[in-house]
Amino acid sequence: MKEATKTATADTAGRQLSGDPLGTNSEIGRKLKQYYDDLVSDEVPDRFAQLLAQLEQTEAAHKKG
């Protein structure tokens, strides 16, 4: 049991010294951010853009009416 405690303490100290307090979670966060950035940069499909335009026209007509 003392061995596990020493290893955990050394691991925690190593992460703090390297400036990465989250350890493995930092890598997960970086990958999630990369995935999100890729997703956001994708273009909107034409059909979806057409539907949004129709919705805007319908809403504008109802406001005037």
mmCIF file with all atom_site columns, N, CA, C and O in Angstrom, residues 17-63:
data_model
loop_
_atom_site.group_PDB
_atom_site.id
_atom_site.type_symbol
_atom_site.label_atom_id
_atom_site.label_alt_id
_atom_site.label_comp_id
_atom_site.label_asym_id
_atom_site.label_entity_id
_atom_site.label_seq_id
_atom_site.pdbx_PDB_ins_code
_atom_site.Cartn_x
_atom_site.Cartn_y
_atom_site.Cartn_z
_atom_site.occupancy
_atom_site.B_iso_or_equiv
_atom_site.pdbx_formal_charge
_atom_site.auth_seq_id
_atom_site.auth_comp_id
_atom_site.auth_asym_id
_atom_site.auth_atom_id
_atom_site.pdbx_PDB_model_num
ATOM 1   N N  . LEU A 1 17 ? 4.957   19.852 -11.647 1.00 0.00 ? 17 LEU A N  1
ATOM 2   C CA . LEU A 1 17 ? 6.213   20.453 -12.068 1.00 0.00 ? 17 LEU A CA 1
ATOM 3   C C  . LEU A 1 17 ? 6.232   20.720 -13.565 1.00 0.00 ? 17 LEU A C  1
ATOM 4   O O  . LEU A 1 17 ? 6.829   21.678 -14.023 1.00 0.00 ? 17 LEU A O  1
ATOM 5   N N  . SER A 1 18 ? 5.552   19.871 -14.348 1.00 0.00 ? 18 SER A N  1
ATOM 6   C CA . SER A 1 18 ? 5.570   20.058 -15.794 1.00 0.00 ? 18 SER A CA 1
ATOM 7   C C  . SER A 1 18 ? 4.599   21.149 -16.234 1.00 0.00 ? 18 SER A C  1
ATOM 8   O O  . SER A 1 18 ? 4.512   21.460 -17.410 1.00 0.00 ? 18 SER A O  1
ATOM 9   N N  . GLY A 1 19 ? 3.830   21.723 -15.310 1.00 0.00 ? 19 GLY A N  1
ATOM 10  C CA . GLY A 1 19 ? 2.885   22.776 -15.667 1.00 0.00 ? 19 GLY A CA 1
ATOM 11  C C  . GLY A 1 19 ? 1.584   22.228 -16.235 1.00 0.00 ? 19 GLY A C  1
ATOM 12  O O  . GLY A 1 19 ? 0.822   22.948 -16.849 1.00 0.00 ? 19 GLY A O  1
ATOM 13  N N  . ASP A 1 20 ? 1.319   20.950 -16.051 1.00 0.00 ? 20 ASP A N  1
ATOM 14  C CA . ASP A 1 20 ? 0.113   20.319 -16.575 1.00 0.00 ? 20 ASP A CA 1
ATOM 15  C C  . ASP A 1 20 ? -0.658  19.710 -15.411 1.00 0.00 ? 20 ASP A C  1
ATOM 16  O O  . ASP A 1 20 ? -0.574  18.512 -15.164 1.00 0.00 ? 20 ASP A O  1
ATOM 17  N N  . PRO A 1 21 ? -1.417  20.512 -14.662 1.00 0.00 ? 21 PRO A N  1
ATOM 18  C CA . PRO A 1 21 ? -2.079  20.013 -13.457 1.00 0.00 ? 21 PRO A CA 1
ATOM 19  C C  . PRO A 1 21 ? -3.170  18.989 -13.734 1.00 0.00 ? 21 PRO A C  1
ATOM 20  O O  . PRO A 1 21 ? -3.544  18.244 -12.858 1.00 0.00 ? 21 PRO A O  1
ATOM 21  N N  . LEU A 1 22 ? -3.681  18.915 -14.961 1.00 0.00 ? 22 LEU A N  1
ATOM 22  C CA . LEU A 1 22 ? -4.749  17.975 -15.261 1.00 0.00 ? 22 LEU A CA 1
ATOM 23  C C  . LEU A 1 22 ? -4.253  16.645 -15.787 1.00 0.00 ? 22 LEU A C  1
ATOM 24  O O  . LEU A 1 22 ? -5.022  15.709 -15.939 1.00 0.00 ? 22 LEU A O  1
ATOM 25  N N  . GLY A 1 23 ? -2.984  16.533 -16.124 1.00 0.00 ? 23 GLY A N  1
ATOM 26  C CA . GLY A 1 23 ? -2.419  15.276 -16.590 1.00 0.00 ? 23 GLY A CA 1
ATOM 27  C C  . GLY A 1 23 ? -3.102  14.784 -17.851 1.00 0.00 ? 23 GLY A C  1
ATOM 28  O O  . GLY A 1 23 ? -3.201  15.487 -18.851 1.00 0.00 ? 23 GLY A O  1
ATOM 29  N N  . THR A 1 24 ? -3.623  13.562 -17.822 1.00 0.00 ? 24 THR A N  1
ATOM 30  C CA . THR A 1 24 ? -4.271  12.932 -18.969 1.00 0.00 ? 24 THR A CA 1
ATOM 31  C C  . THR A 1 24 ? -5.493  13.721 -19.422 1.00 0.00 ? 24 THR A C  1
ATOM 32  O O  . THR A 1 24 ? -5.803  13.765 -20.611 1.00 0.00 ? 24 THR A O  1
ATOM 33  N N  . ASN A 1 25 ? -6.178  14.352 -18.504 1.00 0.00 ? 25 ASN A N  1
ATOM 34  C CA . ASN A 1 25 ? -7.367  15.131 -18.861 1.00 0.00 ? 25 ASN A CA 1
ATOM 35  C C  . ASN A 1 25 ? -7.045  16.281 -19.803 1.00 0.00 ? 25 ASN A C  1
ATOM 36  O O  . ASN A 1 25 ? -7.887  16.694 -20.596 1.00 0.00 ? 25 ASN A O  1
ATOM 37  N N  . SER A 1 26 ? -5.842  16.795 -19.737 1.00 0.00 ? 26 SER A N  1
ATOM 38  C CA . SER A 1 26 ? -5.443  17.871 -20.649 1.00 0.00 ? 26 SER A CA 1
ATOM 39  C C  . SER A 1 26 ? -5.434  17.378 -22.088 1.00 0.00 ? 26 SER A C  1
ATOM 40  O O  . SER A 1 26 ? -5.860  18.080 -22.993 1.00 0.00 ? 26 SER A O  1
ATOM 41  N N  . GLU A 1 27 ? -4.962  16.160 -22.300 1.00 0.00 ? 27 GLU A N  1
ATOM 42  C CA . GLU A 1 27 ? -4.936  15.577 -23.647 1.00 0.00 ? 27 GLU A CA 1
ATOM 43  C C  . GLU A 1 27 ? -6.361  15.373 -24.155 1.00 0.00 ? 27 GLU A C  1
ATOM 44  O O  . GLU A 1 27 ? -6.663  15.661 -25.312 1.00 0.00 ? 27 GLU A O  1
ATOM 45  N N  . ILE A 1 28 ? -7.235  14.910 -23.300 1.00 0.00 ? 28 ILE A N  1
ATOM 46  C CA . ILE A 1 28 ? -8.642  14.732 -23.684 1.00 0.00 ? 28 ILE A CA 1
ATOM 47  C C  . ILE A 1 28 ? -9.239  16.078 -24.056 1.00 0.00 ? 28 ILE A C  1
ATOM 48  O O  . ILE A 1 28 ? -9.940  16.207 -25.061 1.00 0.00 ? 28 ILE A O  1
ATOM 49  N N  . GLY A 1 29 ? -8.948  17.090 -23.263 1.00 0.00 ? 29 GLY A N  1
ATOM 50  C CA . GLY A 1 29 ? -9.454  18.431 -23.542 1.00 0.00 ? 29 GLY A CA 1
ATOM 51  C C  . GLY A 1 29 ? -8.949  18.965 -24.876 1.00 0.00 ? 29 GLY A C  1
ATOM 52  O O  . GLY A 1 29 ? -9.704  19.569 -25.634 1.00 0.00 ? 29 GLY A O  1
ATOM 53  N N  . ARG A 1 30 ? -7.682  18.738 -25.173 1.00 0.00 ? 30 ARG A N  1
ATOM 54  C CA . ARG A 1 30 ? -7.122  19.194 -26.451 1.00 0.00 ? 30 ARG A CA 1
ATOM 55  C C  . ARG A 1 30 ? -7.809  18.500 -27.624 1.00 0.00 ? 30 ARG A C  1
ATOM 56  O O  . ARG A 1 30 ? -8.133  19.130 -28.631 1.00 0.00 ? 30 ARG A O  1
ATOM 57  N N  . LYS A 1 31 ? -8.045  17.200 -27.491 1.00 0.00 ? 31 LYS A N  1
ATOM 58  C CA . LYS A 1 31 ? -8.701  16.459 -28.573 1.00 0.00 ? 31 LYS A CA 1
ATOM 59  C C  . LYS A 1 31 ? -10.149 16.906 -28.751 1.00 0.00 ? 31 LYS A C  1
ATOM 60  O O  . LYS A 1 31 ? -10.629 17.024 -29.876 1.00 0.00 ? 31 LYS A O  1
ATOM 61  N N  . LEU A 1 32 ? -10.845 17.151 -27.646 1.00 0.00 ? 32 LEU A N  1
ATOM 62  C CA . LEU A 1 32 ? -12.220 17.650 -27.742 1.00 0.00 ? 32 LEU A CA 1
ATOM 63  C C  . LEU A 1 32 ? -12.269 19.019 -28.412 1.00 0.00 ? 32 LEU A C  1
ATOM 64  O O  . LEU A 1 32 ? -13.134 19.284 -29.233 1.00 0.00 ? 32 LEU A O  1
ATOM 65  N N  . LYS A 1 33 ? -11.324 19.890 -28.063 1.00 0.00 ? 33 LYS A N  1
ATOM 66  C CA . LYS A 1 33 ? -11.277 21.220 -28.673 1.00 0.00 ? 33 LYS A CA 1
ATOM 67  C C  . LYS A 1 33 ? -11.006 21.105 -30.168 1.00 0.00 ? 33 LYS A C  1
ATOM 68  O O  . LYS A 1 33 ? -11.627 21.797 -30.976 1.00 0.00 ? 33 LYS A O  1
ATOM 69  N N  . GLN A 1 34 ? -10.089 20.222 -30.551 1.00 0.00 ? 34 GLN A N  1
ATOM 70  C CA . GLN A 1 34 ? -9.785  20.025 -31.968 1.00 0.00 ? 34 GLN A CA 1
ATOM 71  C C  . GLN A 1 34 ? -11.024 19.520 -32.712 1.00 0.00 ? 34 GLN A C  1
ATOM 72  O O  . GLN A 1 34 ? -11.336 19.997 -33.797 1.00 0.00 ? 34 GLN A O  1
ATOM 73  N N  . TYR A 1 35 ? -11.732 18.565 -32.115 1.00 0.00 ? 35 TYR A N  1
ATOM 74  C CA . TYR A 1 35 ? -12.947 18.029 -32.738 1.00 0.00 ? 35 TYR A CA 1
ATOM 75  C C  . TYR A 1 35 ? -13.996 19.132 -32.888 1.00 0.00 ? 35 TYR A C  1
ATOM 76  O O  . TYR A 1 35 ? -14.623 19.278 -33.931 1.00 0.00 ? 35 TYR A O  1
ATOM 77  N N  . TYR A 1 36 ? -14.180 19.936 -31.844 1.00 0.00 ? 36 TYR A N  1
ATOM 78  C CA . TYR A 1 36 ? -15.150 21.035 -31.882 1.00 0.00 ? 36 TYR A CA 1
ATOM 79  C C  . TYR A 1 36 ? -14.764 22.050 -32.956 1.00 0.00 ? 36 TYR A C  1
ATOM 80  O O  . TYR A 1 36 ? -15.610 22.491 -33.730 1.00 0.00 ? 36 TYR A O  1
ATOM 81  N N  . ASP A 1 37 ? -13.498 22.420 -33.019 1.00 0.00 ? 37 ASP A N  1
ATOM 82  C CA . ASP A 1 37 ? -13.041 23.388 -34.022 1.00 0.00 ? 37 ASP A CA 1
ATOM 83  C C  . ASP A 1 37 ? -13.280 22.869 -35.437 1.00 0.00 ? 37 ASP A C  1
ATOM 84  O O  . ASP A 1 37 ? -13.707 23.623 -36.322 1.00 0.00 ? 37 ASP A O  1
ATOM 85  N N  . ASP A 1 38 ? -13.029 21.573 -35.655 1.00 0.00 ? 38 ASP A N  1
ATOM 86  C CA . ASP A 1 38 ? -13.289 20.974 -36.969 1.00 0.00 ? 38 ASP A CA 1
ATOM 87  C C  . ASP A 1 38 ? -14.777 20.995 -37.291 1.00 0.00 ? 38 ASP A C  1
ATOM 88  O O  . ASP A 1 38 ? -15.185 21.303 -38.413 1.00 0.00 ? 38 ASP A O  1
ATOM 89  N N  . LEU A 1 39 ? -15.597 20.703 -36.313 1.00 0.00 ? 39 LEU A N  1
ATOM 90  C CA . LEU A 1 39 ? -17.044 20.661 -36.506 1.00 0.00 ? 39 LEU A CA 1
ATOM 91  C C  . LEU A 1 39 ? -17.597 22.051 -36.819 1.00 0.00 ? 39 LEU A C  1
ATOM 92  O O  . LEU A 1 39 ? -18.412 22.220 -37.726 1.00 0.00 ? 39 LEU A O  1
ATOM 93  N N  . VAL A 1 40 ? -17.133 23.050 -36.100 1.00 0.00 ? 40 VAL A N  1
ATOM 94  C CA . VAL A 1 40 ? -17.607 24.417 -36.296 1.00 0.00 ? 40 VAL A CA 1
ATOM 95  C C  . VAL A 1 40 ? -17.175 24.968 -37.648 1.00 0.00 ? 40 VAL A C  1
ATOM 96  O O  . VAL A 1 40 ? -17.898 25.753 -38.268 1.00 0.00 ? 40 VAL A O  1
ATOM 97  N N  . SER A 1 41 ? -16.021 24.544 -38.124 1.00 0.00 ? 41 SER A N  1
ATOM 98  C CA . SER A 1 41 ? -15.513 25.079 -39.384 1.00 0.00 ? 41 SER A CA 1
ATOM 99  C C  . SER A 1 41 ? -16.176 24.439 -40.612 1.00 0.00 ? 41 SER A C  1
ATOM 100 O O  . SER A 1 41 ? -15.997 24.931 -41.722 1.00 0.00 ? 41 SER A O  1
ATOM 101 N N  . ASP A 1 42 ? -16.926 23.348 -40.408 1.00 0.00 ? 42 ASP A N  1
ATOM 102 C CA . ASP A 1 42 ? -17.634 22.720 -41.533 1.00 0.00 ? 42 ASP A CA 1
ATOM 103 C C  . ASP A 1 42 ? -18.699 23.664 -42.076 1.00 0.00 ? 42 ASP A C  1
ATOM 104 O O  . ASP A 1 42 ? -19.320 24.423 -41.324 1.00 0.00 ? 42 ASP A O  1
ATOM 105 N N  . GLU A 1 43 ? -18.909 23.607 -43.383 1.00 0.00 ? 43 GLU A N  1
ATOM 106 C CA . GLU A 1 43 ? -19.923 24.450 -44.002 1.00 0.00 ? 43 GLU A CA 1
ATOM 107 C C  . GLU A 1 43 ? -21.319 23.894 -43.725 1.00 0.00 ? 43 GLU A C  1
ATOM 108 O O  . GLU A 1 43 ? -21.500 22.698 -43.542 1.00 0.00 ? 43 GLU A O  1
ATOM 109 N N  . VAL A 1 44 ? -22.295 24.801 -43.725 1.00 0.00 ? 44 VAL A N  1
ATOM 110 C CA . VAL A 1 44 ? -23.684 24.403 -43.543 1.00 0.00 ? 44 VAL A CA 1
ATOM 111 C C  . VAL A 1 44 ? -24.161 23.789 -44.858 1.00 0.00 ? 44 VAL A C  1
ATOM 112 O O  . VAL A 1 44 ? -23.963 24.377 -45.926 1.00 0.00 ? 44 VAL A O  1
ATOM 113 N N  . PRO A 1 45 ? -24.806 22.608 -44.804 1.00 0.00 ? 45 PRO A N  1
ATOM 114 C CA . PRO A 1 45 ? -25.314 22.000 -46.042 1.00 0.00 ? 45 PRO A CA 1
ATOM 115 C C  . PRO A 1 45 ? -26.308 22.921 -46.755 1.00 0.00 ? 45 PRO A C  1
ATOM 116 O O  . PRO A 1 45 ? -27.046 23.675 -46.104 1.00 0.00 ? 45 PRO A O  1
ATOM 117 N N  . ASP A 1 46 ? -26.320 22.872 -48.077 1.00 0.00 ? 46 ASP A N  1
ATOM 118 C CA . ASP A 1 46 ? -27.189 23.745 -48.872 1.00 0.00 ? 46 ASP A CA 1
ATOM 119 C C  . ASP A 1 46 ? -28.654 23.620 -48.462 1.00 0.00 ? 46 ASP A C  1
ATOM 120 O O  . ASP A 1 46 ? -29.348 24.623 -48.343 1.00 0.00 ? 46 ASP A O  1
ATOM 121 N N  . ARG A 1 47 ? -29.114 22.404 -48.267 1.00 0.00 ? 47 ARG A N  1
ATOM 122 C CA . ARG A 1 47 ? -30.531 22.197 -47.924 1.00 0.00 ? 47 ARG A CA 1
ATOM 123 C C  . ARG A 1 47 ? -30.868 22.863 -46.596 1.00 0.00 ? 47 ARG A C  1
ATOM 124 O O  . ARG A 1 47 ? -31.925 23.471 -46.444 1.00 0.00 ? 47 ARG A O  1
ATOM 125 N N  . PHE A 1 48 ? -29.987 22.781 -45.643 1.00 0.00 ? 48 PHE A N  1
ATOM 126 C CA . PHE A 1 48 ? -30.222 23.407 -44.343 1.00 0.00 ? 48 PHE A CA 1
ATOM 127 C C  . PHE A 1 48 ? -30.240 24.930 -44.487 1.00 0.00 ? 48 PHE A C  1
ATOM 128 O O  . PHE A 1 48 ? -31.081 25.607 -43.884 1.00 0.00 ? 48 PHE A O  1
ATOM 129 N N  . ALA A 1 49 ? -29.340 25.470 -45.291 1.00 0.00 ? 49 ALA A N  1
ATOM 130 C CA . ALA A 1 49 ? -29.301 26.917 -45.524 1.00 0.00 ? 49 ALA A CA 1
ATOM 131 C C  . ALA A 1 49 ? -30.604 27.381 -46.194 1.00 0.00 ? 49 ALA A C  1
ATOM 132 O O  . ALA A 1 49 ? -31.133 28.438 -45.863 1.00 0.00 ? 49 ALA A O  1
ATOM 133 N N  . GLN A 1 50 ? -31.129 26.576 -47.126 1.00 0.00 ? 50 GLN A N  1
ATOM 134 C CA . GLN A 1 50 ? -32.395 26.910 -47.783 1.00 0.00 ? 50 GLN A CA 1
ATOM 135 C C  . GLN A 1 50 ? -33.546 26.930 -46.779 1.00 0.00 ? 50 GLN A C  1
ATOM 136 O O  . GLN A 1 50 ? -34.394 27.824 -46.812 1.00 0.00 ? 50 GLN A O  1
ATOM 137 N N  . LEU A 1 51 ? -33.575 25.957 -45.911 1.00 0.00 ? 51 LEU A N  1
ATOM 138 C CA . LEU A 1 51 ? -34.625 25.905 -44.893 1.00 0.00 ? 51 LEU A CA 1
ATOM 139 C C  . LEU A 1 51 ? -34.549 27.108 -43.953 1.00 0.00 ? 51 LEU A C  1
ATOM 140 O O  . LEU A 1 51 ? -35.585 27.673 -43.573 1.00 0.00 ? 51 LEU A O  1
ATOM 141 N N  . LEU A 1 52 ? -33.344 27.507 -43.582 1.00 0.00 ? 52 LEU A N  1
ATOM 142 C CA . LEU A 1 52 ? -33.189 28.692 -42.728 1.00 0.00 ? 52 LEU A CA 1
ATOM 143 C C  . LEU A 1 52 ? -33.680 29.949 -43.439 1.00 0.00 ? 52 LEU A C  1
ATOM 144 O O  . LEU A 1 52 ? -34.337 30.807 -42.838 1.00 0.00 ? 52 LEU A O  1
ATOM 145 N N  . ALA A 1 53 ? -33.385 30.069 -44.740 1.00 0.00 ? 53 ALA A N  1
ATOM 146 C CA . ALA A 1 53 ? -33.841 31.223 -45.512 1.00 0.00 ? 53 ALA A CA 1
ATOM 147 C C  . ALA A 1 53 ? -35.371 31.252 -45.579 1.00 0.00 ? 53 ALA A C  1
ATOM 148 O O  . ALA A 1 53 ? -35.985 32.313 -45.434 1.00 0.00 ? 53 ALA A O  1
ATOM 149 N N  . GLN A 1 54 ? -35.984 30.093 -45.785 1.00 0.00 ? 54 GLN A N  1
ATOM 150 C CA . GLN A 1 54 ? -37.449 30.017 -45.820 1.00 0.00 ? 54 GLN A CA 1
ATOM 151 C C  . GLN A 1 54 ? -38.045 30.419 -44.474 1.00 0.00 ? 54 GLN A C  1
ATOM 152 O O  . GLN A 1 54 ? -39.045 31.139 -44.420 1.00 0.00 ? 54 GLN A O  1
ATOM 153 N N  . LEU A 1 55 ? -37.437 29.980 -43.403 1.00 0.00 ? 55 LEU A N  1
ATOM 154 C CA . LEU A 1 55 ? -37.908 30.330 -42.069 1.00 0.00 ? 55 LEU A CA 1
ATOM 155 C C  . LEU A 1 55 ? -37.825 31.838 -41.841 1.00 0.00 ? 55 LEU A C  1
ATOM 156 O O  . LEU A 1 55 ? -38.766 32.450 -41.321 1.00 0.00 ? 55 LEU A O  1
ATOM 157 N N  . GLU A 1 56 ? -36.723 32.438 -42.248 1.00 0.00 ? 56 GLU A N  1
ATOM 158 C CA . GLU A 1 56 ? -36.569 33.890 -42.097 1.00 0.00 ? 56 GLU A CA 1
ATOM 159 C C  . GLU A 1 56 ? -37.624 34.645 -42.893 1.00 0.00 ? 56 GLU A C  1
ATOM 160 O O  . GLU A 1 56 ? -38.193 35.628 -42.418 1.00 0.00 ? 56 GLU A O  1
ATOM 161 N N  . GLN A 1 57 ? -37.910 34.186 -44.115 1.00 0.00 ? 57 GLN A N  1
ATOM 162 C CA . GLN A 1 57 ? -38.925 34.829 -44.939 1.00 0.00 ? 57 GLN A CA 1
ATOM 163 C C  . GLN A 1 57 ? -40.306 34.706 -44.295 1.00 0.00 ? 57 GLN A C  1
ATOM 164 O O  . GLN A 1 57 ? -41.072 35.660 -44.270 1.00 0.00 ? 57 GLN A O  1
ATOM 165 N N  . THR A 1 58 ? -40.605 33.540 -43.775 1.00 0.00 ? 58 THR A N  1
ATOM 166 C CA . THR A 1 58 ? -41.901 33.307 -43.133 1.00 0.00 ? 58 THR A CA 1
ATOM 167 C C  . THR A 1 58 ? -42.044 34.175 -41.891 1.00 0.00 ? 58 THR A C  1
ATOM 168 O O  . THR A 1 58 ? -43.096 34.787 -41.675 1.00 0.00 ? 58 THR A O  1
ATOM 169 N N  . GLU A 1 59 ? -41.012 34.262 -41.094 1.00 0.00 ? 59 GLU A N  1
ATOM 170 C CA . GLU A 1 59 ? -41.058 35.094 -39.894 1.00 0.00 ? 59 GLU A CA 1
ATOM 171 C C  . GLU A 1 59 ? -41.214 36.564 -40.257 1.00 0.00 ? 59 GLU A C  1
ATOM 172 O O  . GLU A 1 59 ? -41.973 37.288 -39.614 1.00 0.00 ? 59 GLU A O  1
ATOM 173 N N  . ALA A 1 60 ? -40.528 37.014 -41.279 1.00 0.00 ? 60 ALA A N  1
ATOM 174 C CA . ALA A 1 60 ? -40.634 38.416 -41.719 1.00 0.00 ? 60 ALA A CA 1
ATOM 175 C C  . ALA A 1 60 ? -42.048 38.707 -42.212 1.00 0.00 ? 60 ALA A C  1
ATOM 176 O O  . ALA A 1 60 ? -42.606 39.774 -41.933 1.00 0.00 ? 60 ALA A O  1
ATOM 177 N N  . ALA A 1 61 ? -42.668 37.765 -42.930 1.00 0.00 ? 61 ALA A N  1
ATOM 178 C CA . ALA A 1 61 ? -44.026 37.955 -43.444 1.00 0.00 ? 61 ALA A CA 1
ATOM 179 C C  . ALA A 1 61 ? -45.034 38.027 -42.287 1.00 0.00 ? 61 ALA A C  1
ATOM 180 O O  . ALA A 1 61 ? -45.974 38.813 -42.335 1.00 0.00 ? 61 ALA A O  1
ATOM 181 N N  . HIS A 1 62 ? -44.830 37.238 -41.259 1.00 0.00 ? 62 HIS A N  1
ATOM 182 C CA . HIS A 1 62 ? -45.745 37.238 -40.102 1.00 0.00 ? 62 HIS A CA 1
ATOM 183 C C  . HIS A 1 62 ? -45.626 38.530 -39.296 1.00 0.00 ? 62 HIS A C  1
ATOM 184 O O  . HIS A 1 62 ? -46.604 39.004 -38.729 1.00 0.00 ? 62 HIS A O  1
ATOM 185 N N  . LYS A 1 63 ? -44.428 39.086 -39.226 1.00 0.00 ? 63 LYS A N  1
ATOM 186 C CA . LYS A 1 63 ? -44.242 40.338 -38.496 1.00 0.00 ? 63 LYS A CA 1
ATOM 187 C C  . LYS A 1 63 ? -44.905 41.495 -39.204 1.00 0.00 ? 63 LYS A C  1
ATOM 188 O O  . LYS A 1 63 ? -45.423 42.410 -38.600 1.00 0.00 ? 63 LYS A O  1
#
